[in-house]
Amino acid sequence: MSNTSNNNKLKEFVKKVENNTNDALEDSLMDDDAKQENFDVDYTDIVRNSTKARMSKLPWLVSIFLILVIAITLCLMFFKNNPKTLFMQTVDGLFSYLESNIDENVYDVIDGNVSLNLNFKGTDEVLKSLSDTSLDIDYVKDNSSSQMYADVKVINNDGEIPVTLYSDGKNTYFSVTSFSDKYIRMNSNPLSYFIGGSDTSIILKGINQAIDTALADEKIYGSKEDVSVGDKTLKAYKMTLSVDSKNRDRVADNFINTLKANDEFTRVLASMRGVSEADIRKSIENYLPKLKDVLARHDKLDISLYIDNKTREFIKMDINSNFVLVSLTSNGDNKYSYSISNKEDATLTNGEFSFTVNDSKTKYTISFSGKETLNDKVIYENYIDLEYTCKKASSFIENTVLDNIQNNQMSEIEKLDFYAKLLSDPSFSKFLPIVQKMV
């Protein structure tokens, strides 16, 4: 047998083996149904994720995206229109309004003027003594040392009384120069309450934070309601917080404890009172049982805020309990009206006030009027106009007032003589009961 013939037979044998092996593998890996499928597959397309495959997934991706968008939108709408959220936003907005009108610039030295006009009508002797009285105060304050100097003019129908006030940061002294050049130290330090804009903002923020904390765990209910303001009827959204036996202790605890834990808040109050921060925290803590007693006396206290149903602007606030109803209504243009109805003695107090500030936040004007009635009979009326200016000053007035005070304080005998002179003066004697409480 030739080599050529043997080689041809070997090739045929190998080919038969390959064919049989392929058939066996095909039978074992594919069932009859699978053999009938069209497996015209481009393996490169599988690896690269074909356009057709990607397009087949697109509807699912769009659906998931739309579901997420709808869910987020519904959540935002829920929280935005939730009575509790709106209530807290309204409270925060009122505090933000006050803070935005305060000049927080901290100057080393400031000066300005305070003008106060008082007019009272009624039977109360103390109020009558202040009727038709005005105060004009020119002041200079050194914020770094808390020193303050003020020239005060008390003006009424009987004449003018010049008074000099000085604070060294710890004590306040006064002198009525028309009677004596000596000074009397007051029991209190009233000029220490004369704080700057930044400290005022700290106090407002502290109270706002305490209110927010007190509200955090409370349920607030909402409803749509029409509210009459002047001759208009407004579509409003009403939100009500109820404080009663179930939650009054929690509300009081959260409010007081938040104030007590606020270091900046206690620091400012300590500076105003001339005491340590520990003393302020103790005073705040001591106020807790008093606050609980007040809330318990009201039994159930409903605090309702009304906002415009569309603009969300503040319209009205009501505080209602078993013996008092207090209402505050916004009349627009920074004007407000108020009423206090005492259900125990049937007295009604109502009035109006307005608040304006210039663009540079250096001039503030407050006008206030009110009257109390009983069975439509007027018990008293009051009218108050306050104008306050404040600007940066170049330097604190260097003076020898403190030395004069230390060397010229009145003795007890001199004080008796001083009071005798005041009593005999018609323009000052009416203020003596007020002065005696302060010195």
Tab-separated table of C-alpha atoms in Angstrom:
chain	number	residue	atom	x	y	z
A	1	MET	CA	0.000	0.000	0.000
A	2	SER	CA	1.361	3.314	-1.008
A	3	ASN	CA	1.955	6.182	1.423
A	4	THR	CA	-0.490	8.400	-0.488
A	5	SER	CA	-3.317	5.948	-0.001
A	6	ASN	CA	-2.584	5.581	3.720
A	7	ASN	CA	-2.613	9.335	4.211
A	8	ASN	CA	-5.996	9.707	2.505
A	9	LYS	CA	-7.537	7.019	4.719
A	10	LEU	CA	-6.140	8.720	7.860
A	11	LYS	CA	-7.670	12.061	6.879
A	12	GLU	CA	-11.072	10.465	6.276
A	13	PHE	CA	-10.908	8.745	9.694
A	14	VAL	CA	-10.088	12.037	11.479
A	15	LYS	CA	-12.902	13.832	9.668
A	16	LYS	CA	-15.433	11.143	10.725
A	17	VAL	CA	-14.296	11.428	14.353
A	18	GLU	CA	-14.674	15.225	14.301
A	19	ASN	CA	-18.116	15.008	12.749
A	20	ASN	CA	-19.311	12.438	15.296
A	21	THR	CA	-17.905	14.484	18.189
A	22	ASN	CA	-19.691	17.646	17.020
A	23	ASP	CA	-22.972	15.761	16.671
A	24	ALA	CA	-22.624	14.335	20.170
A	25	LEU	CA	-21.915	17.724	21.696
A	26	GLU	CA	-24.823	19.283	19.807
A	27	ASP	CA	-27.209	16.602	21.088
A	28	SER	CA	-26.045	16.996	24.685
A	29	LEU	CA	-26.063	20.820	24.841
A	30	MET	CA	-29.265	21.621	22.970
A	31	ASP	CA	-32.759	20.255	23.343
A	32	ASP	CA	-35.103	19.824	20.439
A	33	ASP	CA	-36.865	23.157	20.997
A	34	ALA	CA	-33.630	25.022	21.181
A	35	LYS	CA	-32.454	23.522	17.933
A	36	GLN	CA	-35.406	25.138	16.165
A	37	GLU	CA	-34.563	28.689	17.443
A	38	ASN	CA	-32.789	31.133	15.222
A	39	PHE	CA	-29.432	31.787	16.874
A	40	ASP	CA	-28.167	34.365	14.450
A	41	VAL	CA	-26.181	36.187	17.177
A	42	ASP	CA	-23.531	38.847	16.860
A	43	TYR	CA	-21.321	38.223	19.908
A	44	THR	CA	-19.655	41.611	19.580
A	45	ASP	CA	-23.101	43.232	20.020
A	46	ILE	CA	-23.678	41.254	23.215
A	47	VAL	CA	-20.430	42.421	24.725
A	48	ARG	CA	-21.035	46.055	23.781
A	49	ASN	CA	-24.714	46.122	24.898
A	50	SER	CA	-26.494	46.674	21.614
A	51	THR	CA	-28.630	49.740	20.836
A	52	LYS	CA	-31.657	47.529	20.719
A	53	ALA	CA	-30.890	46.187	24.200
A	54	ARG	CA	-30.337	49.655	25.586
A	55	MET	CA	-33.574	50.931	24.065
A	56	SER	CA	-35.452	48.040	25.604
A	57	LYS	CA	-34.342	49.222	29.088
A	58	LEU	CA	-35.236	52.915	28.541
A	59	PRO	CA	-38.958	52.695	29.477
A	60	TRP	CA	-38.034	51.120	32.818
A	61	LEU	CA	-35.443	53.837	33.557
A	62	VAL	CA	-37.920	56.582	32.666
A	63	SER	CA	-40.589	54.981	34.861
A	64	ILE	CA	-38.244	54.738	37.851
A	65	PHE	CA	-37.133	58.354	37.355
A	66	LEU	CA	-40.735	59.601	37.171
A	67	ILE	CA	-41.675	57.642	40.297
A	68	LEU	CA	-38.770	59.231	42.190
A	69	VAL	CA	-39.681	62.732	40.983
A	70	ILE	CA	-43.332	62.268	41.972
A	71	ALA	CA	-42.376	60.854	45.378
A	72	ILE	CA	-39.976	63.730	46.115
A	73	THR	CA	-42.525	66.309	44.938
A	74	LEU	CA	-45.249	64.824	47.126
A	75	CYS	CA	-42.909	64.802	50.126
A	76	LEU	CA	-41.958	68.439	49.543
A	77	MET	CA	-45.610	69.423	49.132
A	78	PHE	CA	-46.510	67.544	52.300
A	79	PHE	CA	-43.851	69.211	54.429
A	80	LYS	CA	-44.441	72.587	52.795
A	81	ASN	CA	-48.180	72.434	53.532
A	82	ASN	CA	-47.891	70.590	56.826
A	83	PRO	CA	-49.497	72.690	59.632
A	84	LYS	CA	-46.517	72.180	61.923
A	85	THR	CA	-44.037	73.257	59.248
A	86	LEU	CA	-46.094	76.322	58.368
A	87	PHE	CA	-46.536	77.216	62.043
A	88	MET	CA	-42.784	77.101	62.691
A	89	GLN	CA	-42.022	78.952	59.461
A	90	THR	CA	-44.422	81.711	60.496
A	91	VAL	CA	-42.823	82.022	63.942
A	92	ASP	CA	-39.346	82.055	62.403
A	93	GLY	CA	-40.501	84.651	59.878
A	94	LEU	CA	-41.720	87.005	62.607
A	95	PHE	CA	-38.379	86.788	64.405
A	96	SER	CA	-36.472	87.175	61.134
A	97	TYR	CA	-38.446	90.352	60.448
A	98	LEU	CA	-37.367	91.810	63.792
A	99	GLU	CA	-33.742	90.734	63.332
A	100	SER	CA	-33.570	92.137	59.800
A	101	ASN	CA	-34.419	95.598	61.141
A	102	ILE	CA	-31.557	95.635	63.647
A	103	ASP	CA	-28.183	97.149	62.867
A	104	GLU	CA	-25.752	94.464	64.038
A	105	ASN	CA	-22.626	96.520	63.369
A	106	VAL	CA	-20.511	96.572	66.505
A	107	TYR	CA	-18.948	100.019	66.952
A	108	ASP	CA	-16.521	100.864	69.721
A	109	VAL	CA	-18.442	104.024	70.505
A	110	ILE	CA	-21.999	105.010	69.574
A	111	ASP	CA	-24.086	108.079	70.203
A	112	GLY	CA	-27.621	109.143	69.490
A	113	ASN	CA	-30.870	110.400	70.899
A	114	VAL	CA	-33.973	108.932	72.535
A	115	SER	CA	-37.190	110.924	72.376
A	116	LEU	CA	-40.199	109.646	74.336
A	117	ASN	CA	-43.629	111.276	74.584
A	118	LEU	CA	-46.168	109.959	77.097
A	119	ASN	CA	-49.826	110.787	77.524
A	120	PHE	CA	-52.093	108.914	79.943
A	121	LYS	CA	-55.728	109.460	80.878
A	122	GLY	CA	-57.386	107.613	83.726
A	123	THR	CA	-57.621	107.161	87.481
A	124	ASP	CA	-54.236	105.516	88.178
A	125	GLU	CA	-52.105	108.031	90.111
A	126	VAL	CA	-48.738	106.797	88.819
A	127	LEU	CA	-49.902	106.926	85.219
A	128	LYS	CA	-51.460	110.341	85.764
A	129	SER	CA	-48.119	111.631	87.081
A	130	LEU	CA	-46.547	110.711	83.762
A	131	SER	CA	-49.262	112.292	81.628
A	132	ASP	CA	-48.162	114.928	79.124
A	133	THR	CA	-44.524	114.123	79.843
A	134	SER	CA	-41.663	113.867	77.379
A	135	LEU	CA	-38.096	112.684	77.719
A	136	ASP	CA	-35.217	113.857	75.560
A	137	ILE	CA	-31.988	111.894	76.038
A	138	ASP	CA	-28.648	112.541	74.345
A	139	TYR	CA	-26.308	109.651	75.028
A	140	VAL	CA	-22.809	108.361	74.308
A	141	LYS	CA	-21.866	104.728	74.983
A	142	ASP	CA	-18.490	102.984	74.958
A	143	ASN	CA	-19.278	99.371	74.072
A	144	SER	CA	-15.812	98.101	74.984
A	145	SER	CA	-16.043	99.286	78.604
A	146	SER	CA	-19.857	99.481	78.953
A	147	GLN	CA	-19.543	103.080	80.106
A	148	MET	CA	-22.406	105.367	79.235
A	149	TYR	CA	-23.094	109.046	79.687
A	150	ALA	CA	-26.496	110.670	79.127
A	151	ASP	CA	-27.971	114.144	79.408
A	152	VAL	CA	-31.669	113.803	80.154
A	153	LYS	CA	-34.382	116.424	80.001
A	154	VAL	CA	-37.711	115.608	81.628
A	155	ILE	CA	-40.310	118.011	80.238
A	156	ASN	CA	-43.914	118.441	81.391
A	157	ASN	CA	-46.454	121.186	81.905
A	158	ASP	CA	-44.673	122.344	85.077
A	159	GLY	CA	-41.315	122.897	83.438
A	160	GLU	CA	-38.072	121.117	82.589
A	161	ILE	CA	-35.900	118.941	84.825
A	162	PRO	CA	-32.243	118.388	83.791
A	163	VAL	CA	-30.754	115.061	84.869
A	164	THR	CA	-27.281	113.629	84.318
A	165	LEU	CA	-26.873	109.852	84.168
A	166	TYR	CA	-23.618	107.923	84.181
A	167	SER	CA	-22.800	104.211	84.218
A	168	ASP	CA	-19.336	102.773	84.857
A	169	GLY	CA	-20.535	99.360	83.678
A	170	LYS	CA	-21.394	98.152	87.173
A	171	ASN	CA	-23.463	100.949	88.714
A	172	THR	CA	-25.627	103.803	87.503
A	173	TYR	CA	-25.455	107.239	89.101
A	174	PHE	CA	-27.660	110.284	88.602
A	175	SER	CA	-27.570	113.931	89.488
A	176	VAL	CA	-30.301	116.559	89.285
A	177	THR	CA	-28.086	119.539	88.588
A	178	SER	CA	-30.763	122.105	89.416
A	179	PHE	CA	-30.771	120.843	93.031
A	180	SER	CA	-27.277	119.508	93.665
A	181	ASP	CA	-23.984	118.775	91.925
A	182	LYS	CA	-23.605	115.549	93.897
A	183	TYR	CA	-24.530	112.074	92.673
A	184	ILE	CA	-26.783	109.324	93.963
A	185	ARG	CA	-26.079	105.674	93.197
A	186	MET	CA	-29.157	103.767	92.086
A	187	ASN	CA	-30.095	100.416	93.584
A	188	SER	CA	-30.401	99.039	90.078
A	189	ASN	CA	-28.237	99.600	87.020
A	190	PRO	CA	-30.806	100.613	84.383
A	191	LEU	CA	-28.250	101.833	81.836
A	192	SER	CA	-26.809	98.318	81.603
A	193	TYR	CA	-29.991	97.344	79.717
A	194	PHE	CA	-28.939	99.705	76.950
A	195	ILE	CA	-27.448	97.023	74.668
A	196	GLY	CA	-26.282	97.092	71.068
A	197	GLY	CA	-27.806	95.563	67.959
A	198	SER	CA	-25.691	92.399	67.949
A	199	ASP	CA	-26.712	91.559	71.519
A	200	THR	CA	-30.350	92.256	70.700
A	201	SER	CA	-30.118	89.781	67.802
A	202	ILE	CA	-28.631	87.151	70.129
A	203	ILE	CA	-31.594	87.537	72.497
A	204	LEU	CA	-34.119	87.270	69.650
A	205	LYS	CA	-32.379	84.216	68.161
A	206	GLY	CA	-32.225	82.567	71.578
A	207	ILE	CA	-35.954	83.003	72.175
A	208	ASN	CA	-36.726	81.859	68.625
A	209	GLN	CA	-34.612	78.726	69.081
A	210	ALA	CA	-36.301	77.949	72.403
A	211	ILE	CA	-39.758	78.258	70.811
A	212	ASP	CA	-38.753	75.985	67.928
A	213	THR	CA	-37.457	73.380	70.382
A	214	ALA	CA	-40.650	73.570	72.435
A	215	LEU	CA	-42.726	73.022	69.270
A	216	ALA	CA	-40.632	70.137	67.929
A	217	ASP	CA	-42.532	67.363	69.739
A	218	GLU	CA	-45.995	68.929	69.598
A	219	LYS	CA	-48.966	68.265	67.334
A	220	ILE	CA	-50.289	71.252	65.381
A	221	TYR	CA	-53.614	71.206	63.541
A	222	GLY	CA	-54.495	73.135	60.397
A	223	SER	CA	-57.642	74.239	58.582
A	224	LYS	CA	-58.800	76.814	56.038
A	225	GLU	CA	-60.738	79.749	57.428
A	226	ASP	CA	-61.934	83.236	56.419
A	227	VAL	CA	-60.531	86.125	58.485
A	228	SER	CA	-61.861	89.687	58.620
A	229	VAL	CA	-59.209	92.433	58.622
A	230	GLY	CA	-60.742	95.880	58.507
A	231	ASP	CA	-63.259	95.882	55.696
A	232	LYS	CA	-61.652	92.901	53.941
A	233	THR	CA	-62.299	89.184	54.217
A	234	LEU	CA	-59.150	87.154	53.593
A	235	LYS	CA	-58.770	83.502	52.722
A	236	ALA	CA	-56.520	82.204	55.466
A	237	TYR	CA	-54.912	79.014	56.689
A	238	LYS	CA	-55.218	78.532	60.452
A	239	MET	CA	-52.682	76.554	62.511
A	240	THR	CA	-53.358	75.792	66.179
A	241	LEU	CA	-51.114	74.542	68.962
A	242	SER	CA	-52.877	73.382	72.135
A	243	VAL	CA	-51.044	73.360	75.472
A	244	ASP	CA	-52.886	71.468	78.192
A	245	SER	CA	-52.330	68.949	80.968
A	246	LYS	CA	-50.951	66.394	78.492
A	247	ASN	CA	-48.046	68.471	77.198
A	248	ARG	CA	-47.621	71.654	79.292
A	249	ASP	CA	-44.726	70.241	81.336
A	250	ARG	CA	-42.913	69.063	78.197
A	251	VAL	CA	-43.394	72.426	76.467
A	252	ALA	CA	-42.161	74.342	79.519
A	253	ASP	CA	-39.167	72.025	80.066
A	254	ASN	CA	-38.020	72.222	76.440
A	255	PHE	CA	-38.389	76.009	76.310
A	256	ILE	CA	-36.592	76.775	79.581
A	257	ASN	CA	-33.841	74.173	79.155
A	258	THR	CA	-33.032	75.470	75.664
A	259	LEU	CA	-32.668	79.022	76.976
A	260	LYS	CA	-30.537	77.831	79.881
A	261	ALA	CA	-28.212	75.875	77.558
A	262	ASN	CA	-27.695	78.832	75.195
A	263	ASP	CA	-24.298	80.265	76.205
A	264	GLU	CA	-24.590	83.411	74.077
A	265	PHE	CA	-28.065	84.141	75.417
A	266	THR	CA	-27.001	83.777	79.052
A	267	ARG	CA	-23.866	85.857	78.411
A	268	VAL	CA	-25.866	88.832	77.128
A	269	LEU	CA	-28.383	88.641	79.990
A	270	ALA	CA	-25.537	88.393	82.510
A	271	SER	CA	-23.991	91.525	81.039
A	272	MET	CA	-27.310	93.358	81.206
A	273	ARG	CA	-27.983	92.324	84.795
A	274	GLY	CA	-24.415	92.738	85.989
A	275	VAL	CA	-24.259	89.194	87.384
A	276	SER	CA	-22.529	85.935	86.465
A	277	GLU	CA	-23.778	83.562	83.768
A	278	ALA	CA	-24.279	80.922	86.471
A	279	ASP	CA	-26.657	83.322	88.229
A	280	ILE	CA	-28.595	83.824	84.986
A	281	ARG	CA	-28.888	80.075	84.413
A	282	LYS	CA	-30.130	79.662	87.969
A	283	SER	CA	-32.696	82.440	87.451
A	284	ILE	CA	-33.912	80.806	84.233
A	285	GLU	CA	-34.151	77.445	85.999
A	286	ASN	CA	-36.083	79.025	88.875
A	287	TYR	CA	-38.573	80.408	86.359
A	288	LEU	CA	-39.539	76.899	85.195
A	289	PRO	CA	-42.055	76.133	88.001
A	290	LYS	CA	-43.525	79.630	87.562
A	291	LEU	CA	-44.053	78.997	83.841
A	292	LYS	CA	-45.691	75.652	84.593
A	293	ASP	CA	-47.989	77.327	87.119
A	294	VAL	CA	-49.003	79.954	84.555
A	295	LEU	CA	-49.783	77.285	81.961
A	296	ALA	CA	-51.706	75.258	84.534
A	297	ARG	CA	-53.740	78.322	85.486
A	298	HIS	CA	-54.771	78.711	81.860
A	299	ASP	CA	-55.881	75.035	81.897
A	300	LYS	CA	-55.956	74.745	78.105
A	301	LEU	CA	-54.091	77.334	76.037
A	302	ASP	CA	-54.747	77.488	72.282
A	303	ILE	CA	-52.240	79.445	70.197
A	304	SER	CA	-53.480	80.022	66.637
A	305	LEU	CA	-51.619	81.608	63.738
A	306	TYR	CA	-53.388	82.726	60.571
A	307	ILE	CA	-51.532	83.172	57.279
A	308	ASP	CA	-52.692	84.107	53.798
A	309	ASN	CA	-53.682	80.910	52.028
A	310	LYS	CA	-51.744	81.894	48.892
A	311	THR	CA	-48.907	84.233	49.876
A	312	ARG	CA	-48.271	82.664	53.302
A	313	GLU	CA	-47.978	86.138	54.826
A	314	PHE	CA	-48.852	86.608	58.490
A	315	ILE	CA	-52.394	87.845	59.134
A	316	LYS	CA	-53.297	87.250	62.748
A	317	MET	CA	-52.432	85.515	66.028
A	318	ASP	CA	-54.894	84.444	68.739
A	319	ILE	CA	-54.041	83.201	72.229
A	320	ASN	CA	-57.135	81.791	73.901
A	321	SER	CA	-57.582	80.225	77.341
A	322	ASN	CA	-60.333	79.811	79.920
A	323	PHE	CA	-59.952	83.403	81.159
A	324	VAL	CA	-58.223	85.499	78.465
A	325	LEU	CA	-58.266	86.051	74.710
A	326	VAL	CA	-55.356	87.943	73.144
A	327	SER	CA	-55.389	88.895	69.459
A	328	LEU	CA	-52.728	90.526	67.288
A	329	THR	CA	-53.632	91.478	63.701
A	330	SER	CA	-51.443	92.806	60.915
A	331	ASN	CA	-52.985	95.784	59.114
A	332	GLY	CA	-50.160	96.133	56.577
A	333	ASP	CA	-47.453	98.811	56.273
A	334	ASN	CA	-45.897	97.769	59.619
A	335	LYS	CA	-49.122	98.593	61.456
A	336	TYR	CA	-50.785	96.240	63.932
A	337	SER	CA	-53.866	96.188	66.120
A	338	TYR	CA	-54.306	94.228	69.329
A	339	SER	CA	-56.991	93.320	71.832
A	340	ILE	CA	-56.932	91.662	75.263
A	341	SER	CA	-60.243	90.366	76.587
A	342	ASN	CA	-60.152	89.376	80.251
A	343	LYS	CA	-62.915	86.857	80.822
A	344	GLU	CA	-62.606	87.078	84.629
A	345	ASP	CA	-63.254	90.793	85.170
A	346	ALA	CA	-64.892	91.506	81.760
A	347	THR	CA	-62.358	94.233	80.904
A	348	LEU	CA	-61.332	94.815	77.294
A	349	THR	CA	-58.046	96.402	76.251
A	350	ASN	CA	-57.437	97.263	72.629
A	351	GLY	CA	-55.271	99.549	70.568
A	352	GLU	CA	-52.803	99.934	67.732
A	353	PHE	CA	-49.075	100.270	67.237
A	354	SER	CA	-46.694	100.816	64.350
A	355	PHE	CA	-42.994	100.236	63.839
A	356	THR	CA	-40.769	101.865	61.204
A	357	VAL	CA	-37.019	101.922	60.563
A	358	ASN	CA	-35.023	103.819	57.957
A	359	ASP	CA	-32.912	102.098	55.289
A	360	SER	CA	-29.637	102.674	57.137
A	361	LYS	CA	-31.118	101.240	60.374
A	362	THR	CA	-30.087	104.311	62.351
A	363	LYS	CA	-33.548	105.639	63.202
A	364	TYR	CA	-36.456	103.727	64.735
A	365	THR	CA	-39.947	105.012	65.401
A	366	ILE	CA	-42.633	103.302	67.477
A	367	SER	CA	-46.136	104.650	68.026
A	368	PHE	CA	-48.456	102.992	70.521
A	369	SER	CA	-52.007	103.725	71.613
A	370	GLY	CA	-54.514	101.797	73.681
A	371	LYS	CA	-57.400	101.941	76.079
A	372	GLU	CA	-59.053	99.717	78.644
A	373	THR	CA	-62.836	99.590	79.004
A	374	LEU	CA	-65.350	97.926	81.299
A	375	ASN	CA	-68.927	97.692	80.088
A	376	ASP	CA	-68.074	100.292	77.430
A	377	LYS	CA	-66.767	102.685	80.097
A	378	VAL	CA	-63.178	103.883	79.540
A	379	ILE	CA	-60.893	103.110	82.506
A	380	TYR	CA	-57.713	104.568	81.006
A	381	GLU	CA	-56.130	105.574	77.705
A	382	ASN	CA	-52.465	105.831	76.770
A	383	TYR	CA	-50.471	107.237	73.882
A	384	ILE	CA	-46.739	106.635	73.508
A	385	ASP	CA	-44.377	107.829	70.787
A	386	LEU	CA	-40.759	106.687	70.818
A	387	GLU	CA	-37.976	107.725	68.460
A	388	TYR	CA	-34.515	106.230	68.772
A	389	THR	CA	-31.384	107.084	66.778
A	390	CYS	CA	-27.983	105.410	66.875
A	391	LYS	CA	-24.803	105.988	64.874
A	392	LYS	CA	-21.076	105.473	65.079
A	393	ALA	CA	-19.173	108.039	67.151
A	394	SER	CA	-15.512	109.001	66.942
A	395	SER	CA	-14.683	108.613	70.639
A	396	PHE	CA	-16.200	108.419	74.109
A	397	ILE	CA	-16.389	111.737	75.910
A	398	GLU	CA	-13.460	112.034	78.299
A	399	ASN	CA	-14.782	113.440	81.522
A	400	THR	CA	-14.205	113.495	85.241
A	401	VAL	CA	-17.683	112.290	86.099
A	402	LEU	CA	-16.490	109.067	87.723
A	403	ASP	CA	-14.001	110.919	89.913
A	404	ASN	CA	-16.691	113.404	90.857
A	405	ILE	CA	-19.050	110.571	91.727
A	406	GLN	CA	-16.540	108.832	93.938
A	407	ASN	CA	-15.759	112.076	95.756
A	408	ASN	CA	-19.245	113.565	95.806
A	409	GLN	CA	-21.701	110.827	96.665
A	410	MET	CA	-24.496	111.955	98.938
A	411	SER	CA	-24.620	110.939	102.533
A	412	GLU	CA	-27.880	109.766	104.032
A	413	ILE	CA	-28.496	113.195	105.589
A	414	GLU	CA	-27.830	114.888	102.249
A	415	LYS	CA	-30.270	112.497	100.575
A	416	LEU	CA	-33.021	113.530	103.014
A	417	ASP	CA	-32.352	117.176	102.238
A	418	PHE	CA	-32.347	116.356	98.530
A	419	TYR	CA	-35.736	114.612	98.743
A	420	ALA	CA	-37.161	117.549	100.678
A	421	LYS	CA	-36.192	119.883	97.844
A	422	LEU	CA	-37.737	117.547	95.296
A	423	LEU	CA	-40.998	117.367	97.233
A	424	SER	CA	-41.262	121.136	97.273
A	425	ASP	CA	-40.696	121.397	93.540
A	426	PRO	CA	-43.997	121.047	91.597
A	427	SER	CA	-42.308	119.865	88.417
A	428	PHE	CA	-40.461	116.984	90.101
A	429	SER	CA	-42.525	115.909	93.112
A	430	LYS	CA	-44.849	113.791	90.977
A	431	PHE	CA	-41.874	111.613	89.954
A	432	LEU	CA	-40.617	111.022	93.490
A	433	PRO	CA	-42.467	107.669	94.005
A	434	ILE	CA	-40.764	106.345	90.873
A	435	VAL	CA	-37.333	107.682	91.890
A	436	GLN	CA	-37.587	106.241	95.398
A	437	LYS	CA	-37.953	102.751	93.951
A	438	MET	CA	-34.746	103.141	91.981
A	439	VAL	CA	-32.381	104.668	94.570
